[in-house]
Coordinates of C-alpha atoms in Angstrom, one line a residue:
X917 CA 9.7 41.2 -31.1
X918 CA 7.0 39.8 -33.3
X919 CA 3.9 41.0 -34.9
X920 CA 1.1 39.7 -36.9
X921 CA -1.8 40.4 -38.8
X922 CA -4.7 38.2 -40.0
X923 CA -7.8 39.1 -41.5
X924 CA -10.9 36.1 -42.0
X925 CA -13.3 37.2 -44.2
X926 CA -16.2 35.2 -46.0
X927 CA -18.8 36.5 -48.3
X928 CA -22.1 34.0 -49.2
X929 CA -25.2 34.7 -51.3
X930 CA -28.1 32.6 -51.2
X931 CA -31.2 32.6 -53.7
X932 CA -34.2 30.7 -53.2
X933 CA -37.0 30.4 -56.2
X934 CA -40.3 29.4 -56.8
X935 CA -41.4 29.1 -60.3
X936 CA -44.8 30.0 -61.2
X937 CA -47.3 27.1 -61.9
X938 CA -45.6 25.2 -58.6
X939 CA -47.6 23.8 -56.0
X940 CA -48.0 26.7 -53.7
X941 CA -47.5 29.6 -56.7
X942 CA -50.4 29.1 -59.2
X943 CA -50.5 30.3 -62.9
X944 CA -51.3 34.0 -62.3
X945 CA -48.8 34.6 -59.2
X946 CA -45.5 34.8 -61.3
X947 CA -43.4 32.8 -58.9
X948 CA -41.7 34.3 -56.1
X949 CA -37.9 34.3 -54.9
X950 CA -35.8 35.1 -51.6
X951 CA -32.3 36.0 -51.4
X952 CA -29.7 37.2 -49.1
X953 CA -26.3 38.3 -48.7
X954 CA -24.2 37.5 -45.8
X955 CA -20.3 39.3 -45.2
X956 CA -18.2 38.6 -42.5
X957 CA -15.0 39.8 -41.9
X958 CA -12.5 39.4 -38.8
X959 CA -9.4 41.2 -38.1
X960 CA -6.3 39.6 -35.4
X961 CA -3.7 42.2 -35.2
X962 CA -1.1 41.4 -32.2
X963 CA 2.5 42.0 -31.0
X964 CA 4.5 40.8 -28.6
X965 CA 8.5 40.0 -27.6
X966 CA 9.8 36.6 -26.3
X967 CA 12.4 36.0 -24.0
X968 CA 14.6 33.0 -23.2
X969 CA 17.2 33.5 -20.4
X970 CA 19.6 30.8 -18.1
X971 CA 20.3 31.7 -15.0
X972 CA 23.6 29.7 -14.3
X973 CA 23.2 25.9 -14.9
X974 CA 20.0 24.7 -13.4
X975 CA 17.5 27.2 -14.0
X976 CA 15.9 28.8 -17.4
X977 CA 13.4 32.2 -17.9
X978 CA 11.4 32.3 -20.9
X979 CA 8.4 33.7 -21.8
X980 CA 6.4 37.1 -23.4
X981 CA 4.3 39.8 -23.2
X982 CA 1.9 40.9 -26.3
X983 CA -1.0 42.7 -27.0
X984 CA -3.8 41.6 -28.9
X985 CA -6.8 43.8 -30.8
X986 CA -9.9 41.8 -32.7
X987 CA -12.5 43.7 -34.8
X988 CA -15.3 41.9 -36.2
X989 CA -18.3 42.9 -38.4
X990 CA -21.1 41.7 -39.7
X991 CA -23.6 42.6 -42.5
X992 CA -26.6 41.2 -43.6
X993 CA -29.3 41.5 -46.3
X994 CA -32.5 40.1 -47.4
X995 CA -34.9 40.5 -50.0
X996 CA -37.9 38.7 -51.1
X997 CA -40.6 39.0 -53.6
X998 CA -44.0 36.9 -52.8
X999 CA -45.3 37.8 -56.4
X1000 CA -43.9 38.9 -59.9
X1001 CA -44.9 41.1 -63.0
X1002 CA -42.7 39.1 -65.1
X1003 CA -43.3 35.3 -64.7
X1004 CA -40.5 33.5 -63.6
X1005 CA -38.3 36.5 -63.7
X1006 CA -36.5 36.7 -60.4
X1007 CA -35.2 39.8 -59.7
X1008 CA -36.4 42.4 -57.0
X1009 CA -37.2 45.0 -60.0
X1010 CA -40.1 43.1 -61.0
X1011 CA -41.5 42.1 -57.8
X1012 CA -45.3 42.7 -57.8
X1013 CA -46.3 45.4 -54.6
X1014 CA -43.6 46.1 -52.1
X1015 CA -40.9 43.6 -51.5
X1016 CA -40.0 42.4 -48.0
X1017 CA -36.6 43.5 -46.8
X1018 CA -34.2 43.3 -43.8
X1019 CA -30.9 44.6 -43.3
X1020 CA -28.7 43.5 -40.2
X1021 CA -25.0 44.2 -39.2
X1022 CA -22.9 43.9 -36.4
X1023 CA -19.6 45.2 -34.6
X1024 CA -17.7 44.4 -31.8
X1025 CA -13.9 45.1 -30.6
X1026 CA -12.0 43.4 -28.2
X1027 CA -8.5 44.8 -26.8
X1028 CA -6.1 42.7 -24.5
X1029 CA -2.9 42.4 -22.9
X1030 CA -1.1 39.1 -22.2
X1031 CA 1.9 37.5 -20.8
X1032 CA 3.4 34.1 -19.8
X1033 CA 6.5 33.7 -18.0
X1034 CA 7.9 30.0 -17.7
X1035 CA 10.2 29.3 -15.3
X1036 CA 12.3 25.6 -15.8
X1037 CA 14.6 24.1 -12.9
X1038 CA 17.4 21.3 -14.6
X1039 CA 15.0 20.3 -16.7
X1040 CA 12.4 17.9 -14.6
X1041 CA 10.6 21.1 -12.6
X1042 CA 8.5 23.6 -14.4
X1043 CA 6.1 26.2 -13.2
X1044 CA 4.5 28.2 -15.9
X1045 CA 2.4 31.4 -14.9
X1046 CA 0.3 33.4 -17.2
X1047 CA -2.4 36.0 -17.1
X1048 CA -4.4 38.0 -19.4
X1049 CA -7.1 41.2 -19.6
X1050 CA -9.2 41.9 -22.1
X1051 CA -11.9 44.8 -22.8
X1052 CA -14.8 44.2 -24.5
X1053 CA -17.5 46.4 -26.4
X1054 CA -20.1 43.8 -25.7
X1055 CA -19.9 44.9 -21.8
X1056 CA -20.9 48.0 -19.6
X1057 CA -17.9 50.1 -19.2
X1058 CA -18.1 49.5 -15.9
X1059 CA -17.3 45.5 -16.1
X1060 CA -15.8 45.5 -19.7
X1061 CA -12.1 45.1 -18.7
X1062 CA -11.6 41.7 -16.7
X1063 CA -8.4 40.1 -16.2
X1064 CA -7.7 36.0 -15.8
X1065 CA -4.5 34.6 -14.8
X1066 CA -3.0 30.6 -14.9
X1067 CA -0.8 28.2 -13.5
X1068 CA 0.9 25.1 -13.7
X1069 CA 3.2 23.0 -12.3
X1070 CA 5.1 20.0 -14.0
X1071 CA 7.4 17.7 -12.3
X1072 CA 9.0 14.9 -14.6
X1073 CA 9.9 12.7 -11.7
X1074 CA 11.9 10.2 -14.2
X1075 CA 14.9 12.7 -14.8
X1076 CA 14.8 13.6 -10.9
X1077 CA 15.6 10.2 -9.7
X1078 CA 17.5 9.3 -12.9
X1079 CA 15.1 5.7 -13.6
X1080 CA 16.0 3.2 -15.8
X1081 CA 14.5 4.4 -18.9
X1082 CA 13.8 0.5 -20.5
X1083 CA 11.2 -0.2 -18.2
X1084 CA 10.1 3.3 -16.9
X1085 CA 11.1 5.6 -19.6
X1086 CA 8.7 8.3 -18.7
X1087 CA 7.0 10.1 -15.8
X1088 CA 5.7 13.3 -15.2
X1089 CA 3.2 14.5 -12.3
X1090 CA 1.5 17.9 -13.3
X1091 CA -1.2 20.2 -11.6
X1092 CA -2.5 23.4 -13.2
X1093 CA -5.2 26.4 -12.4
X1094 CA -6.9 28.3 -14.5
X1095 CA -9.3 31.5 -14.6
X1096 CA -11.2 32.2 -18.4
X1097 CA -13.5 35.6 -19.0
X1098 CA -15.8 35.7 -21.5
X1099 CA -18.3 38.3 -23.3
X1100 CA -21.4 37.8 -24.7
X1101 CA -23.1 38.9 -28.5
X1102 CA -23.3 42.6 -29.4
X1103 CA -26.3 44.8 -28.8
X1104 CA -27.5 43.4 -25.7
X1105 CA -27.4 46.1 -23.1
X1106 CA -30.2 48.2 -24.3
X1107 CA -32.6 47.9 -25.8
X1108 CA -33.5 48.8 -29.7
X1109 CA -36.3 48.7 -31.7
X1110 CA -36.8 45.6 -34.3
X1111 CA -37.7 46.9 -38.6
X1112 CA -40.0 45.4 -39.9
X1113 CA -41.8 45.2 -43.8
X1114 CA -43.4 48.5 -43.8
X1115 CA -47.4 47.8 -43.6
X1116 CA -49.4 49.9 -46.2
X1117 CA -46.5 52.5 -46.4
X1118 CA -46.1 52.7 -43.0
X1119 CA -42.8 51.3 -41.2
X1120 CA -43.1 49.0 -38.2
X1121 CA -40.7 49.0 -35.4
X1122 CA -41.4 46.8 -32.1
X1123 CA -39.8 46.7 -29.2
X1124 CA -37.5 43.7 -27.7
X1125 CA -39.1 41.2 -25.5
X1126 CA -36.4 40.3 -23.3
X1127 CA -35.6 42.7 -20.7
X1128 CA -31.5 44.6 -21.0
X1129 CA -29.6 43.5 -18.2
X1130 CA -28.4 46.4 -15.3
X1131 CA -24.4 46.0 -14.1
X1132 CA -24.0 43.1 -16.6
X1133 CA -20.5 41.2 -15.7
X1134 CA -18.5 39.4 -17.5
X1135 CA -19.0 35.0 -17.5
X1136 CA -15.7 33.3 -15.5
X1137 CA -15.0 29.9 -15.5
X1138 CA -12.6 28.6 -12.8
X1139 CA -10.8 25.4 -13.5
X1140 CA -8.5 22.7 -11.5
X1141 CA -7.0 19.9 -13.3
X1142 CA -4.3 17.2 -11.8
X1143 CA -2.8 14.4 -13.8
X1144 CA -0.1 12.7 -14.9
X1145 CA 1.7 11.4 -18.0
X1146 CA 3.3 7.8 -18.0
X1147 CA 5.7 5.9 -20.5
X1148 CA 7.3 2.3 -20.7
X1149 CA 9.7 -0.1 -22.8
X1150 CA 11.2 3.0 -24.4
X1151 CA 7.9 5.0 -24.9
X1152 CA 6.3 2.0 -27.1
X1153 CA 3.4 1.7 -23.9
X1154 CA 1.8 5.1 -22.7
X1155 CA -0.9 6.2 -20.6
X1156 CA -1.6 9.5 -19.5
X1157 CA -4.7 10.6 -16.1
X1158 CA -6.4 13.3 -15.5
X1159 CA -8.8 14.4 -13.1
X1160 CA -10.7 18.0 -13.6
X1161 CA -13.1 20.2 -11.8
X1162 CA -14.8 23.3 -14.0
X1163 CA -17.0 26.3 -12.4
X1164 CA -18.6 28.7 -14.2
X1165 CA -20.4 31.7 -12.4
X1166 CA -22.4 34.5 -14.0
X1167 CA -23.6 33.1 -16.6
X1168 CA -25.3 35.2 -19.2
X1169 CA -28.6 34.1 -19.5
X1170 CA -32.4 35.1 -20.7
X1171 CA -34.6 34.1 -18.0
X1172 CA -38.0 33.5 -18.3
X1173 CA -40.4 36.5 -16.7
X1174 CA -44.1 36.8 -15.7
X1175 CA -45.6 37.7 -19.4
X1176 CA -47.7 40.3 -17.5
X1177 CA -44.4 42.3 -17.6
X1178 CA -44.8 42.6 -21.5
X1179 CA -41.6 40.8 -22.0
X1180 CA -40.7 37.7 -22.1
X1181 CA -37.4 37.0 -20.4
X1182 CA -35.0 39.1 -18.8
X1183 CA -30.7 38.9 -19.2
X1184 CA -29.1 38.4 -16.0
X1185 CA -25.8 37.2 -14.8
X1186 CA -27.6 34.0 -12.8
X1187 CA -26.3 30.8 -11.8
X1188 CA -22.9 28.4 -11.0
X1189 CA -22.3 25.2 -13.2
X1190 CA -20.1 22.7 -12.0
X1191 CA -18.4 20.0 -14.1
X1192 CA -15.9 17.2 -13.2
X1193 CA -14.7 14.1 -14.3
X1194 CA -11.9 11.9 -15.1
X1195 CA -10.0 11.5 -18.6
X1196 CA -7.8 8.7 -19.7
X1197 CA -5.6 7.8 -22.6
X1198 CA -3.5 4.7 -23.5
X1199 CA -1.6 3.9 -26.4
X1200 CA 0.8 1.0 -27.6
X1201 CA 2.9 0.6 -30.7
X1202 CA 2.3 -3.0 -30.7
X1203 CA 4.4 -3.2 -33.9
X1204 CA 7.3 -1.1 -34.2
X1205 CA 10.1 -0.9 -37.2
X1206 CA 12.1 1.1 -39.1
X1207 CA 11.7 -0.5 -42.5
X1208 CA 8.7 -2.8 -41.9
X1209 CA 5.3 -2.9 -40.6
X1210 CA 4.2 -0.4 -37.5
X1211 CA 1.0 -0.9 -35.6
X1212 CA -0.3 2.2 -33.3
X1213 CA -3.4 1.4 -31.0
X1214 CA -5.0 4.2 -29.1
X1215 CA -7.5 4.3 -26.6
X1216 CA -9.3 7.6 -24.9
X1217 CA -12.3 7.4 -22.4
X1218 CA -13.3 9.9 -20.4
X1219 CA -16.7 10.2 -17.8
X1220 CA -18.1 13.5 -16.2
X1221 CA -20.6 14.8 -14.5
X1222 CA -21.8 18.4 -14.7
X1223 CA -24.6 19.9 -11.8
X1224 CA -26.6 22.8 -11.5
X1225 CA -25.4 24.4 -8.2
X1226 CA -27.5 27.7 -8.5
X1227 CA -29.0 30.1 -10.6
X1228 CA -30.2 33.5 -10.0
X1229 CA -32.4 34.7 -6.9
X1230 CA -35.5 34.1 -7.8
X1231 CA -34.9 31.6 -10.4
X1232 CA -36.4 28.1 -9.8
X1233 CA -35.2 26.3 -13.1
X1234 CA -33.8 27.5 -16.6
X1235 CA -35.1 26.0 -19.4
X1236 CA -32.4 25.3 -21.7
X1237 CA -34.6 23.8 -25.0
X1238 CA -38.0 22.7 -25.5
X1239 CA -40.2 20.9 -27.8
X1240 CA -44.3 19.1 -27.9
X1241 CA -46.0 17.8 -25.7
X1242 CA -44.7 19.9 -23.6
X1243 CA -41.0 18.7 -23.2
X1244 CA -38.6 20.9 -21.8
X1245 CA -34.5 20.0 -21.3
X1246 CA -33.7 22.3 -17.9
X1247 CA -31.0 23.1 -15.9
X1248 CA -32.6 23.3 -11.7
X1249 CA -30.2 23.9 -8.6
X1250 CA -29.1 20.7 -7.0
X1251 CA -29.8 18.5 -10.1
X1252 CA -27.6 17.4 -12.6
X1253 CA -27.1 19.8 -15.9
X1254 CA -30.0 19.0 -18.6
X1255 CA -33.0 16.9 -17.2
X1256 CA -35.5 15.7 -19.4
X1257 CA -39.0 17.2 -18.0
X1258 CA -42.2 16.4 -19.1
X1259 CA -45.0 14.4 -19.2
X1260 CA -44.9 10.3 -18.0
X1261 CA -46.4 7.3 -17.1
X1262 CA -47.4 6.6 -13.4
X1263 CA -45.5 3.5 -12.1
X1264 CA -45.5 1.4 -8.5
X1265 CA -43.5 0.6 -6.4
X1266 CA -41.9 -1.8 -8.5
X1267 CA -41.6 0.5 -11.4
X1268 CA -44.7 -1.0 -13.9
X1269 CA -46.4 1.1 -15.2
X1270 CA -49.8 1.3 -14.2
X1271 CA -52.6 0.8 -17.2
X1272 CA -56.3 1.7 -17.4
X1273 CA -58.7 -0.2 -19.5
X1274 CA -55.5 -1.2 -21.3
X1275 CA -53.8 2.7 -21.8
X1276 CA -50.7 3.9 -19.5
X1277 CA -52.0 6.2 -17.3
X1278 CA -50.6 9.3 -17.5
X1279 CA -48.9 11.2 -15.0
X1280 CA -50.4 14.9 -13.3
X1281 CA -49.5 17.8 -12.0
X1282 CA -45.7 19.0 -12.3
X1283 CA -43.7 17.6 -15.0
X1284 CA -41.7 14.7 -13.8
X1285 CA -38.1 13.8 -15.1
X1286 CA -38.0 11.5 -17.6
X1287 CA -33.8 11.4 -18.6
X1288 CA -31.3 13.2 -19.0
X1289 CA -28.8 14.9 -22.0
X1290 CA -25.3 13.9 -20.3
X1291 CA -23.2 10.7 -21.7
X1292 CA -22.4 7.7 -19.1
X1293 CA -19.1 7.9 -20.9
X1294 CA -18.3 8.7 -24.6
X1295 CA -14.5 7.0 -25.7
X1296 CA -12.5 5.5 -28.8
X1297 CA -10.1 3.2 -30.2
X1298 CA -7.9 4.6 -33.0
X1299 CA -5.5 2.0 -35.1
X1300 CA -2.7 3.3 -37.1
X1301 CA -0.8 1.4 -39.8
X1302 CA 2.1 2.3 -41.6
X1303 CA 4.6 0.5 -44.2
X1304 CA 7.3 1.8 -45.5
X1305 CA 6.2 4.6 -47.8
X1306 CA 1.7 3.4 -47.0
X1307 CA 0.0 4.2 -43.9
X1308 CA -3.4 3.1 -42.9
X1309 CA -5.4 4.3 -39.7
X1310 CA -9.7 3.9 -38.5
X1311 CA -11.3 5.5 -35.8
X1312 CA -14.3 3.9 -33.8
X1313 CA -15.8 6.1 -30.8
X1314 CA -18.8 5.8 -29.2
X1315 CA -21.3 7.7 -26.7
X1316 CA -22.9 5.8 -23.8
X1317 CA -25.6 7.1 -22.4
X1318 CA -27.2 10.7 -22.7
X1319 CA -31.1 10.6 -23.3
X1320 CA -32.7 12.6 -26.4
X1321 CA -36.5 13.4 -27.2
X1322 CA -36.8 12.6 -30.5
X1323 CA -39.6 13.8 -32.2
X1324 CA -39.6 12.1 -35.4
X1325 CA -40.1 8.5 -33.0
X1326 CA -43.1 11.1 -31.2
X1327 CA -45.0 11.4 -34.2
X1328 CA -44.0 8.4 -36.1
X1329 CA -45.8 6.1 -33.6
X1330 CA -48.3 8.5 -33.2
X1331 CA -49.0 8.9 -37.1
X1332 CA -48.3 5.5 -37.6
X1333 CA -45.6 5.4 -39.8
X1334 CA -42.8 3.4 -37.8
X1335 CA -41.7 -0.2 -37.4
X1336 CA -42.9 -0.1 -33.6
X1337 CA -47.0 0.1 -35.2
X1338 CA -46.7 -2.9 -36.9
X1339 CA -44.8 -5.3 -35.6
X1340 CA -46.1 -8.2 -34.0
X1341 CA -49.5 -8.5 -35.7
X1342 CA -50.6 -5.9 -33.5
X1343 CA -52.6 -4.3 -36.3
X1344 CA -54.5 -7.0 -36.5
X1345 CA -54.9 -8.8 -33.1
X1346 CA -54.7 -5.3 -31.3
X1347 CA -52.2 -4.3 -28.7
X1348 CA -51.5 -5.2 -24.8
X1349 CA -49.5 -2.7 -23.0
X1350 CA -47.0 -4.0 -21.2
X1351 CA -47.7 -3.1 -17.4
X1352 CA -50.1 -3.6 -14.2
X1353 CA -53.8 -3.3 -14.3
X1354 CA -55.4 -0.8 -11.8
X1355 CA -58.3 -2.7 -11.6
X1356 CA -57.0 -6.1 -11.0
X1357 CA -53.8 -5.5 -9.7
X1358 CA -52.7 -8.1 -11.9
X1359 CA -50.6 -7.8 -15.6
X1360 CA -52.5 -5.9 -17.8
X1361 CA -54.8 -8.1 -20.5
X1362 CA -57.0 -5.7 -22.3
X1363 CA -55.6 -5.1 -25.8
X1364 CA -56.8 -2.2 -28.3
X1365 CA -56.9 -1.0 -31.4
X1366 CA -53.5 0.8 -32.1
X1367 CA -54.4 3.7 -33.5
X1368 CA -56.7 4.4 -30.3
X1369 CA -53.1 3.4 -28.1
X1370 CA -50.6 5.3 -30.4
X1371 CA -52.8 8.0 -31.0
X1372 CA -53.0 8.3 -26.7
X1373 CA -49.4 9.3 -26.8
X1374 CA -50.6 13.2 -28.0
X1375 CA -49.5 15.3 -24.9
X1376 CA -47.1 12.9 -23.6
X1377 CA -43.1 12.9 -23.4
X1378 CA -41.9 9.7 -22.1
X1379 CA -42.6 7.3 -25.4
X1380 CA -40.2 9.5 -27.2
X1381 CA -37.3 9.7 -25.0
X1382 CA -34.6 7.3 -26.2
X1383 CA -31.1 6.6 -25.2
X1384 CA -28.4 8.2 -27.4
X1385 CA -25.9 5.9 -26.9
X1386 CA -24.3 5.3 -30.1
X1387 CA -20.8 3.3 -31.8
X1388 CA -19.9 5.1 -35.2
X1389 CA -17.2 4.2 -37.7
X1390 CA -16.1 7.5 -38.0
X1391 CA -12.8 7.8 -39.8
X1392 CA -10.8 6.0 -42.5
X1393 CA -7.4 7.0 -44.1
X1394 CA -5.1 5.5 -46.4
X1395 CA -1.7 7.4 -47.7
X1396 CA 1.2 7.0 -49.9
X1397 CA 4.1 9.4 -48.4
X1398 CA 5.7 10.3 -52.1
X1399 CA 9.6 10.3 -52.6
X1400 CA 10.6 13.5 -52.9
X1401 CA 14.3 13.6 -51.7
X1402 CA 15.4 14.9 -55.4
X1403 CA 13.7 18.0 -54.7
X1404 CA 15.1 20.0 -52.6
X1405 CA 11.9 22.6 -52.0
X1406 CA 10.3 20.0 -50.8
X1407 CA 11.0 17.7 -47.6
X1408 CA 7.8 15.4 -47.4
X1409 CA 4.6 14.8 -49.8
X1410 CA 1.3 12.7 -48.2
X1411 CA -1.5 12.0 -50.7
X1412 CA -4.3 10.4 -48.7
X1413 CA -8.3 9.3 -48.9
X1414 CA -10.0 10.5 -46.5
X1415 CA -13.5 9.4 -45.2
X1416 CA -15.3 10.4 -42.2
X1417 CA -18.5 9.7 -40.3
X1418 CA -18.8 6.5 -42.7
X1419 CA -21.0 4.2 -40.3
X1420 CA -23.8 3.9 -37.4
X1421 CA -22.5 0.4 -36.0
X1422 CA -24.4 0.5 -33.0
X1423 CA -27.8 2.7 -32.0
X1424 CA -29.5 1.8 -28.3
X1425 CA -32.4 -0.6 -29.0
X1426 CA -34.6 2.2 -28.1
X1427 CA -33.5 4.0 -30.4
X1428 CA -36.2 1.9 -32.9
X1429 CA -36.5 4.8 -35.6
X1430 CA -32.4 4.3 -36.4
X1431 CA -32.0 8.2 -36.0
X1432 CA -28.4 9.6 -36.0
X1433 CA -28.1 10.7 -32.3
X1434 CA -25.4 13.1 -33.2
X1435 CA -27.8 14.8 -34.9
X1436 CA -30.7 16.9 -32.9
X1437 CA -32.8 20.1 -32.8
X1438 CA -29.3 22.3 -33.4
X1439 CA -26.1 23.3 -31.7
X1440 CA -25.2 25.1 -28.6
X1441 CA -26.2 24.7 -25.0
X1442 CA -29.6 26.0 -25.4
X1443 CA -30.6 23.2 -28.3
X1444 CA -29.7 20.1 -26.9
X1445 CA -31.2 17.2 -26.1
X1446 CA -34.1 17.4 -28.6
X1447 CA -34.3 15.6 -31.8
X1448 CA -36.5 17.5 -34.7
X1449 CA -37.3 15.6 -38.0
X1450 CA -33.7 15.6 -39.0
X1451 CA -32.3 14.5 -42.3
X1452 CA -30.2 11.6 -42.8
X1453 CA -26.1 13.1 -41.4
X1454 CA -24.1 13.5 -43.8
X1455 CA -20.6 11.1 -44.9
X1456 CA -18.0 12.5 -46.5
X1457 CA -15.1 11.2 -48.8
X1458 CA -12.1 13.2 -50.3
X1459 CA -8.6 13.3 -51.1
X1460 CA -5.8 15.0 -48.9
X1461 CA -2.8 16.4 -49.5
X1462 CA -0.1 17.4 -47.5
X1463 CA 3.3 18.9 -48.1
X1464 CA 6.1 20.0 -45.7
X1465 CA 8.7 22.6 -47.2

């Protein structure tokens, strides 16, 4: 039997200051400050008992049983002062009328049983079983305990028909199904009443705009995965397929409702997401020796697709994120997961746009789809060097396809400010837009001024969307393994350098503005696909050590 106990706990302060005599704090104001504190602390405790048994010569029963309990709690706290008695003096004592303040904190607990039980026959048949139940605080009583079990089966084929092991040295077949639950955030089955700054010494309380879910359940995702795992010349070639299929049903979701309801969305179990898609991975030591040079190469590519099968009665489309203009990224039944909606440019039959005294016309009515979030493909190439005590490895991988709304291209062209607006001698011989003339029927020939053309893209989606397709340098390392075979504390020693996200190679030649498509409107399914003014992503260079005892 083993038990164990971790606790994750952080603590952060932030200040923010403005000094008086600034730009938006005049002489007379004495400055102003924020600050908060944020604590968060996360406790594991778990036990559980392993077991290894053979049952005469070909079979073998292993496995466990545990218990698991997770508490975790938040706190946060703000204060700010918009004006000061003491110039310059930043501390919530001298903070001229009342200071705003805000206090937050948060608890949930999460208790679960597991077990696995693995069951091996003469080593080249496996079939490992596992299931789980957890009960979670975040949940109505009624639905907070919900189990999810797994299976796999291995067969390593090789060892079965006893194959010569210089040609095929490896071969394994493998099949597994699996069932995940999952919870959603603390706080979100009734609803409460939001603090706020209290308004001439009066406190005032609002109440939530999104409607508390009834019978909330918890979010499953079913998923089937087959594959297989292949090695030749004595493991120095490898490859290894999948293929996978992922459900998810009751989703936990704010929809959007009628604002005559005096809320603004509702939380609702609503909707099935289904993803599939292949996954492959090759490597080759091209170079291989004990005392001299070794030479690793490594390839991974994998393609998927993800639809929207349904969502809730009632539900026509989800709107994941949007932006201007209007843009919205949504998830509707029957289409693929995150299409780009919005405002276009009418086209014929052909596809040309259509123009109109030498402007795109616009399209009307419904938003039509102008992309769409999802990679072709993403993939990469990993090298790894090593001689004798040095080693030396470089990752490139890349993202093909998977469209993005980039507002900083929106506005740049409209303001003016972009490569696009100048090029060409357009600013001075005005610009022809590329398309078919209504009038004429012919290609268009009317060029104008391009402030009037640029300044025509106000309440319109398509000149921003661009394809995020991108090749990055992304990691560098080189090492020196240290001898340490005097001391006897110590079996190994690595000192590396370590960089990371070191270069753009290659951005889609739509992607004119050179922005960073890893880099968007935030994190998470419901920010995606939107690019917001963002700052330049950030590279990174260190040192690394690592020791084995």
């Amino acid at each position: 039997m083993l038990g164990r106990y971790g606790l994750d706990y952080y603590n952060e302060f932030r200040k923010s200051v403005t000094y008086e005599g600034s730009n938006s704090k005049p002489i007379g104001t004495g400055g102003s400050f924020s600050q908060n504190n944020r604590d968060r602390k996360e406790v594991n405790a778990e036990v559980f008992l392993n077991f290894n048994k053979d049952i005469g010569t070909d079979f073998n029963v292993s496995g466990n049983i545990g218990a698991n309990y997770r508490q975790y709690d938040y706190y946060y706290m703000y204060i700010a002062g918009a004006e000061l008695t003491v110039p310059n003096f930043f501390d919530e004592s001298f903070v001229n009328g009342v200071p705003d303040v805000d206090q937050y904190e948060s608890h949930f607990e999460t208790n679960s049983v597991f077990g696995a039980l693995n069951l091996a026959f003469r080593d080249y048949l496996f079939l490992d079983l596992t299931f789980r139940n957890d009960w979670s605080s975040t949940l109505p009583k009624d639905n907070w305990s919900y189990p999810y079990p797994s299976a796999s089966l291995g067969w390593i084929f090789t060892e079965t028909f006893g194959l010569d092991q210089s040609a095929f040295s490896y071969g394994k077949l493998r099949a597994s199904y699996a069932k995940v639950g999952s919870d959603t955030d603390p706080y979100r089955l009734i609803a409460t009443y939001d603090a706020y700054t209290a308004f001439d010494g009066t406190s005032q309380f609002s109440y939530p705009g999104t409607i508390p879910p009834e019978n909330l359940k918890p979010e499953m995702t079913t998923s089937m995965e087959f594959g297989g795992d292949f090695k030749f010349f004595m493991n120095r070639v490898g490859l290894d397929l999948a293929y996978y299929n992922t459900v998810t049903n009751n989703q936990i979701m704010a929809v959007e409702v009628s604002r005559s309801t005096g809320f603004n969305s509702m939380l609702i179990n609503a909707g099935e997401i289904e993803s599939s898609g292949i996954e492959v991975l090759v490597y080759a030591d091209i170079l291989k020796s004990p005392t001299g040079l070794n030479w690793r190469t490594t390839l991974n590519w994998t393609k998927s697709t993800t639809m929207v099968n349904e969502l809730a009665e009632g539900v026509s489309n989800y709107t994941l994120n949007s932006s201007w203009s209007p843009t919205t990224v949504e998830a509707r039944p029957g289409e693929p997961f995150g299409q780009i909606y919005g405002v276009g440019y009418e086209r014929d039959e052909d596809g040309n746009k259509l123009v109109d005294g030498g402007y795109y016309v616009k399209t009307s009515g419904d938003p039509v789809v102008l992309g769409n979030i999802m990679p072709d493909w993403t993939g990469s190439i990993r090298n790894d060097f090593s001689y004798k005590a040095f080693n030396f490895g470089f990752l490139i991988d890349a993202k093909w396809g998977g469209d993005i709304y980039s507002v900083t291209k929106w506005f740049g062209d409209y303001a003016g400010v972009t490569q696009t607006t100048v090029e060409g001698g357009i600013r001075e011989n005005g610009i022809i837009a590329e398309g078919i003339d209504v009038n004429t029927g012919q290609a268009n020939e009317v060029a104008v001024a391009p402030q009037n053309f640029f300044s025509d893209y106000w309440g319109v989606t398509e000149p921003a969307v661009i394809d995020g397709s991108y090749v990055k340098f992304r990691e560098l390392s080189i090492g020196y393994n240290v001898p340490v075979q005097n001391l006897n504390f110590l079996r190994s020693l690595n000192l590396s350098f370590v960089g990371r996200n070191l270069a753009i190679l290659y951005v889609h030649p739509s992607n004119d503005i050179m922005i960073d498509p890893e880099t968007g409107y935030g994190t998470g399914t419901t920010a995606v696909g939107i690019e917001q003014y963002q700052i330049p992503s950030v590279r990174s260079l260190g040192f690394r050590i690592r020791a084995e005892f």
